[in-house]
PDB file of C-alpha atoms in Angstrom:
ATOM      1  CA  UNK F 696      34.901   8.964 -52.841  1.00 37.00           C
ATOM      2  CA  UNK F 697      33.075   7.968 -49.645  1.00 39.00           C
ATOM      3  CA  UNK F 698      35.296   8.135 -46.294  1.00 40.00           C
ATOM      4  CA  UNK F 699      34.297   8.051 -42.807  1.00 42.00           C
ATOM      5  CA  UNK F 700      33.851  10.982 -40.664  1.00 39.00           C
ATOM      6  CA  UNK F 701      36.240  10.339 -38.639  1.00 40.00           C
ATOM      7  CA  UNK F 702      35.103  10.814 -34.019  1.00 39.00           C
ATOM      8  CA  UNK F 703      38.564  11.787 -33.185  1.00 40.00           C
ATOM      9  CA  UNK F 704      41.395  13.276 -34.009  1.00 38.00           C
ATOM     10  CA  UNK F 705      44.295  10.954 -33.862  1.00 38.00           C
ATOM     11  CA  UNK F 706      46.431  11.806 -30.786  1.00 38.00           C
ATOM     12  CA  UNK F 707      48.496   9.482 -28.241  1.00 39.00           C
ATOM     13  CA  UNK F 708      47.236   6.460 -28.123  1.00 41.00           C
ATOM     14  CA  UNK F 709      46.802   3.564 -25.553  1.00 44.00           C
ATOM     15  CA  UNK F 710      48.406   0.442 -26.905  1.00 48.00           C
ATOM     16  CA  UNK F 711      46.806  -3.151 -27.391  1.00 48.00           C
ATOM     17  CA  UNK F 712      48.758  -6.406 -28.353  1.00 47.00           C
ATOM     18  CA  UNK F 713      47.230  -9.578 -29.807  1.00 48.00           C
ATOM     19  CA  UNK F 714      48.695 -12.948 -29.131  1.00 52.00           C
ATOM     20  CA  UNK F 715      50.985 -13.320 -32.185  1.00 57.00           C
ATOM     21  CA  UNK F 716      52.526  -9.322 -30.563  1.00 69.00           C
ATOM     22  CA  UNK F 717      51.157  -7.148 -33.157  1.00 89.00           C
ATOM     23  CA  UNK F 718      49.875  -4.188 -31.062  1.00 92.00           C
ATOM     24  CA  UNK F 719      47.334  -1.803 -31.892  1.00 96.00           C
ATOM     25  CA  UNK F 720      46.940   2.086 -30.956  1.00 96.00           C
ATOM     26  CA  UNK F 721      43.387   3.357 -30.334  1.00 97.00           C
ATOM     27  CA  UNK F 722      43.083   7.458 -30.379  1.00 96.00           C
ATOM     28  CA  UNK F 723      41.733   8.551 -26.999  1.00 92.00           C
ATOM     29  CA  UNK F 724      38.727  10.145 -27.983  1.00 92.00           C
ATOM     30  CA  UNK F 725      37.681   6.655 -29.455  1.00 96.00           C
ATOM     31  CA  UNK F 726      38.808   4.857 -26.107  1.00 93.00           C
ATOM     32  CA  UNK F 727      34.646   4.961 -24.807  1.00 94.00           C
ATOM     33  CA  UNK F 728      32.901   4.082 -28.587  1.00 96.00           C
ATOM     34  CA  UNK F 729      31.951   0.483 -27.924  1.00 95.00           C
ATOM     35  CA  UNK F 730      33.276  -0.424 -31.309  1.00 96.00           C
ATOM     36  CA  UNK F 731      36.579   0.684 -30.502  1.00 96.00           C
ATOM     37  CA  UNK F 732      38.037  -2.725 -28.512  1.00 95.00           C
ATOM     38  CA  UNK F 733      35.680  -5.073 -31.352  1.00 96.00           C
ATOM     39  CA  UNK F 734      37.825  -3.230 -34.105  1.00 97.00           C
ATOM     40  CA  UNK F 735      40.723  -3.169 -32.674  1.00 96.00           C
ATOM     41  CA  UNK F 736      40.374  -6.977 -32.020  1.00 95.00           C
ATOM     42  CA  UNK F 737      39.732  -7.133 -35.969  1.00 97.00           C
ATOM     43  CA  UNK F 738      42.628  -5.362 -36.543  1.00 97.00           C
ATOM     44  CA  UNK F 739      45.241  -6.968 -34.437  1.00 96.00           C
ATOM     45  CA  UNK F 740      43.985 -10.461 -35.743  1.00 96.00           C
ATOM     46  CA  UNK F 741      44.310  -8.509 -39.605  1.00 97.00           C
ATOM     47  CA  UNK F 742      47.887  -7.338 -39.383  1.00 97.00           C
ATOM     48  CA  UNK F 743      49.118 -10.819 -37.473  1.00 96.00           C
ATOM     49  CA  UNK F 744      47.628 -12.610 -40.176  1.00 96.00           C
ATOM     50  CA  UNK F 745      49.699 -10.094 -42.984  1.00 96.00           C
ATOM     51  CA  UNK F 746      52.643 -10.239 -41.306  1.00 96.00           C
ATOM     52  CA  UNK F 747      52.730 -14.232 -40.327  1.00 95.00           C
ATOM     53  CA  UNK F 748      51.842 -14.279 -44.482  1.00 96.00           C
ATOM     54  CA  UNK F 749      49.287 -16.495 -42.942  1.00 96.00           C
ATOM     55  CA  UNK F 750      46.187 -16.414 -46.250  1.00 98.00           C
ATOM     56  CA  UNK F 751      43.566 -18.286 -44.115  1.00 97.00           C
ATOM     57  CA  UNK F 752      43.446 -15.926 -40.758  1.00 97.00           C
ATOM     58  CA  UNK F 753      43.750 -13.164 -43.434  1.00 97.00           C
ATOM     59  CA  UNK F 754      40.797 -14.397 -45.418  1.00 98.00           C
ATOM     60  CA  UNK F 755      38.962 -15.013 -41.461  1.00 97.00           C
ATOM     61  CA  UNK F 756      38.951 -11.283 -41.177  1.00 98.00           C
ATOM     62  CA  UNK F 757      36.423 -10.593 -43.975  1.00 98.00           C
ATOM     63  CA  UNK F 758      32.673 -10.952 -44.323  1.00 96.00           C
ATOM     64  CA  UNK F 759      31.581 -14.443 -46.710  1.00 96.00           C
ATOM     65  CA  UNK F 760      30.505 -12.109 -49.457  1.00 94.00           C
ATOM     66  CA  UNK F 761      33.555 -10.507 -49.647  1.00 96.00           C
ATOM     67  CA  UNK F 762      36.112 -13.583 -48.474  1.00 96.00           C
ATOM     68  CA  UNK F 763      34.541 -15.638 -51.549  1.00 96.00           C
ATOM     69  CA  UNK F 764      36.128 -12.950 -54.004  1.00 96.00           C
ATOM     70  CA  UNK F 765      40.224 -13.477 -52.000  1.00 97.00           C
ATOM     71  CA  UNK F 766      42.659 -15.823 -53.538  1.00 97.00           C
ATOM     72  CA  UNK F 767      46.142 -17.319 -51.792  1.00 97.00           C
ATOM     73  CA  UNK F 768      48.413 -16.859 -54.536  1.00 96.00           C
ATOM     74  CA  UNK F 769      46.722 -13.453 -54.813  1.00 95.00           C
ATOM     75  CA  UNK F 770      47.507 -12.815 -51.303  1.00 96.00           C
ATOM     76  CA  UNK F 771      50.616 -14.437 -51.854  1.00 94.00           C
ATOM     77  CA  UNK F 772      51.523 -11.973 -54.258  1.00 91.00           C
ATOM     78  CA  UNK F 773      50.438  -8.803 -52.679  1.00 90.00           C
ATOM     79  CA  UNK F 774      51.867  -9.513 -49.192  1.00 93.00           C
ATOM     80  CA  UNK F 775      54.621 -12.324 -49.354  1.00 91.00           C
ATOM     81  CA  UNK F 776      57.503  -9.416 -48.265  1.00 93.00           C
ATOM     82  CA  UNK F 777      55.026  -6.980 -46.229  1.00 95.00           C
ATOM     83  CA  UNK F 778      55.664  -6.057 -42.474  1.00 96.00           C
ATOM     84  CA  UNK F 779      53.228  -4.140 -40.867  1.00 97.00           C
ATOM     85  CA  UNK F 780      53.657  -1.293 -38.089  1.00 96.00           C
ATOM     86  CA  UNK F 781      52.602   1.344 -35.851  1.00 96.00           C
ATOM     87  CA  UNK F 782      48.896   0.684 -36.375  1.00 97.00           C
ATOM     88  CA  UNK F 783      46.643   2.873 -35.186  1.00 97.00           C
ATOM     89  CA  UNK F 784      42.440   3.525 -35.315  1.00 98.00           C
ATOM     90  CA  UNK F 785      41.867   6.845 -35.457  1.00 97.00           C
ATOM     91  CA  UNK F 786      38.202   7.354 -36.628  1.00 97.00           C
ATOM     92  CA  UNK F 787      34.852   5.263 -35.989  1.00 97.00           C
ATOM     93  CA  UNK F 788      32.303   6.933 -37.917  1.00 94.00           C
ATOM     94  CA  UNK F 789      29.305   5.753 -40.986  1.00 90.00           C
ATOM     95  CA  UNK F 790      30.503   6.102 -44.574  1.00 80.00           C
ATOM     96  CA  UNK F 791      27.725   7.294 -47.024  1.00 73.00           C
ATOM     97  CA  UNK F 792      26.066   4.060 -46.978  1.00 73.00           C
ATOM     98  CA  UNK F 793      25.281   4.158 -43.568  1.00 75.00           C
ATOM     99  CA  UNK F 794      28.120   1.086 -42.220  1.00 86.00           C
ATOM    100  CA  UNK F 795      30.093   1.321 -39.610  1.00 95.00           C
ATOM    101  CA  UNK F 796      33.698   2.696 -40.739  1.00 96.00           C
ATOM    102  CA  UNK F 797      37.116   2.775 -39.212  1.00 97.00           C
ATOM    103  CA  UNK F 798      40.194   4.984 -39.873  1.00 97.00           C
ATOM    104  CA  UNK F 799      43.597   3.125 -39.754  1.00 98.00           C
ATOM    105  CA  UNK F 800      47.067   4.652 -39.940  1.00 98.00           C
ATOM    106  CA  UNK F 801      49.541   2.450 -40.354  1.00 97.00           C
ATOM    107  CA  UNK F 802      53.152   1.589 -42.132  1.00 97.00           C
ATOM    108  CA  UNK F 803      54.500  -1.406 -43.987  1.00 96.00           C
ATOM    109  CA  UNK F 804      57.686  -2.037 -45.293  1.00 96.00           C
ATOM    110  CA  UNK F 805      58.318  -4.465 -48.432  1.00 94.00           C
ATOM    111  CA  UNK F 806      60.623  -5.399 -50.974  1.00 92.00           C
ATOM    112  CA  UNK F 807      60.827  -1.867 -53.125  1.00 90.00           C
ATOM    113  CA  UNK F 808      59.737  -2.439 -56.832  1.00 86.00           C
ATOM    114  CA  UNK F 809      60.619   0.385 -58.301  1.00 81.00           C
ATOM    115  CA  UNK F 810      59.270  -0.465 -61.830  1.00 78.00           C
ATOM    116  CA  UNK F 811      55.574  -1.117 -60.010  1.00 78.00           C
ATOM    117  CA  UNK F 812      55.861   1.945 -58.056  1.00 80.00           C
ATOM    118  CA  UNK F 813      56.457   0.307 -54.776  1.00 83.00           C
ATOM    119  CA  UNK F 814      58.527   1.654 -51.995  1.00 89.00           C
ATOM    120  CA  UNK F 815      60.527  -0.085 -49.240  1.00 94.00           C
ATOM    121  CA  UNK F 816      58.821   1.817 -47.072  1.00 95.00           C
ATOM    122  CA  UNK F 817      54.680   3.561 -47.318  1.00 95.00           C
ATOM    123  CA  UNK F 818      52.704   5.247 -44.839  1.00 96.00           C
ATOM    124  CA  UNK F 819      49.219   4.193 -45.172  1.00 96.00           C
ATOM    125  CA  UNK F 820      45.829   5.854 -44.395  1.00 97.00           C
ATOM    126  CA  UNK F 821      42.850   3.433 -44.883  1.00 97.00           C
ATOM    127  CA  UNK F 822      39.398   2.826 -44.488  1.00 96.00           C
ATOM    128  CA  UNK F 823      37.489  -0.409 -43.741  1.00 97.00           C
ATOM    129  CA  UNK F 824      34.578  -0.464 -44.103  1.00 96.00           C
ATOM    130  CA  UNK F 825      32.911  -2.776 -41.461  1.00 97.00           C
ATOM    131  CA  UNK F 826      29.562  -4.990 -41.120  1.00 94.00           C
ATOM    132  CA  UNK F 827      29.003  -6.730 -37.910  1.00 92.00           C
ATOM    133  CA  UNK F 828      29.372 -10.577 -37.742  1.00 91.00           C
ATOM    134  CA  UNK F 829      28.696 -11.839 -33.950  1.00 89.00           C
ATOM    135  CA  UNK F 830      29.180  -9.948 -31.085  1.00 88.00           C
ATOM    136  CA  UNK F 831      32.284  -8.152 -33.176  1.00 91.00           C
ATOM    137  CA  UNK F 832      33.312  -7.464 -37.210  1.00 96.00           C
ATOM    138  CA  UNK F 833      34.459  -8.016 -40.325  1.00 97.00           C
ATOM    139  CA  UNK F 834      36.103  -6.378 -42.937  1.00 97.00           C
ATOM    140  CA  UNK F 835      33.647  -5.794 -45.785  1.00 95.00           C
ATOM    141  CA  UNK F 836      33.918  -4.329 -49.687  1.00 94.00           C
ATOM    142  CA  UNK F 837      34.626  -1.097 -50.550  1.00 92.00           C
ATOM    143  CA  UNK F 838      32.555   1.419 -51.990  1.00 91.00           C
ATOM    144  CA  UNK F 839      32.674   2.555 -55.669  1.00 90.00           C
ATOM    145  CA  UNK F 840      35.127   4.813 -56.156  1.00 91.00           C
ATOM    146  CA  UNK F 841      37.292   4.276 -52.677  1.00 93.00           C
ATOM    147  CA  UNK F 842      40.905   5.016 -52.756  1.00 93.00           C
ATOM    148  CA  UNK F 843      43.370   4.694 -50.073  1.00 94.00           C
ATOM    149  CA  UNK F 844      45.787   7.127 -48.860  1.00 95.00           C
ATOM    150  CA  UNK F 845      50.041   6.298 -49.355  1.00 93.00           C
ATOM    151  CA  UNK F 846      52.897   7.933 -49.427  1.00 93.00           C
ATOM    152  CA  UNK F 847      56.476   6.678 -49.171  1.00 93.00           C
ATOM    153  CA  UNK F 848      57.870   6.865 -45.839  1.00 94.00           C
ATOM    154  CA  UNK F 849      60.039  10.116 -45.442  1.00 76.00           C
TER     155      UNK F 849
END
């Protein structure tokens, strides 16, 4: 699978809160990469939109190729008990096919499905990979073969 290289190593970060209070950590070594604040502006507006189950801000957070392809009840499904916390961008870097990539960290906590392999509680460790739109970005598709990284919260 193609991942980013990730510029730092995640460490303490500064915090960042959007409007609706969802705050974002940025890793100090990514504090002076002009597309750290961009990103993290992407983010905070991503997670406020998951955890205000709000489909249309969601769906604003993608490029048109790949917002075309997103469905409401689809989002519906996949998020309508999610929480989101303790977000964090930890790595800027270029996957494979040369766009701009970011390394999130983050947790979210949901109603458990045991039966679907769901946990009340999973540590995530994403990438998105990003195209620019404007002066900033949006979330676009993932490469062949991309896989996340969960685990249930200890």
């Amino acid at each position: 699978p193609q991942t980013a290289t990730p510029s730092a190593a995640p460490s303490t970060p500064g915090p960042a809160s959007s409007p609706g209070g969802f705050t974002v950590l940025i890793a100090p070594g990514l504090t002076k990469n002009p597309a750290a604040r961009p990103i993290e502006s992407l983010l905070m507006t991503y997670f406020t939109a998951i955890n205000a189950h709000n489909f249309r801000q969601y769906a604003s957070t993608f490029l048109p190729s790949v917002r075309r392809q997103l469905s409401a009840a689809s989002f519906a499904s996949g998020y309508q008990t999610t929480r989101d916390s303790d977000a964090s961008l930890v790595g800027i870097g270029t996957s494979a096919g040369h766009r701009l990539a970011a390394t999130v960290t983050f947790t979210s906590r949901q109603q458990a499905k045991p039966s679907l392999g769901v946990t009340g509680c999973t540590y995530w460790a994403i990438t998105l990979f990003l195209g620019q739109h404007g002066t900033g970005f949006l979330i676009g598709a993932e490469p062949s073969g991309y896989h996340p990284y969960h685990h249930a919260c200890n």
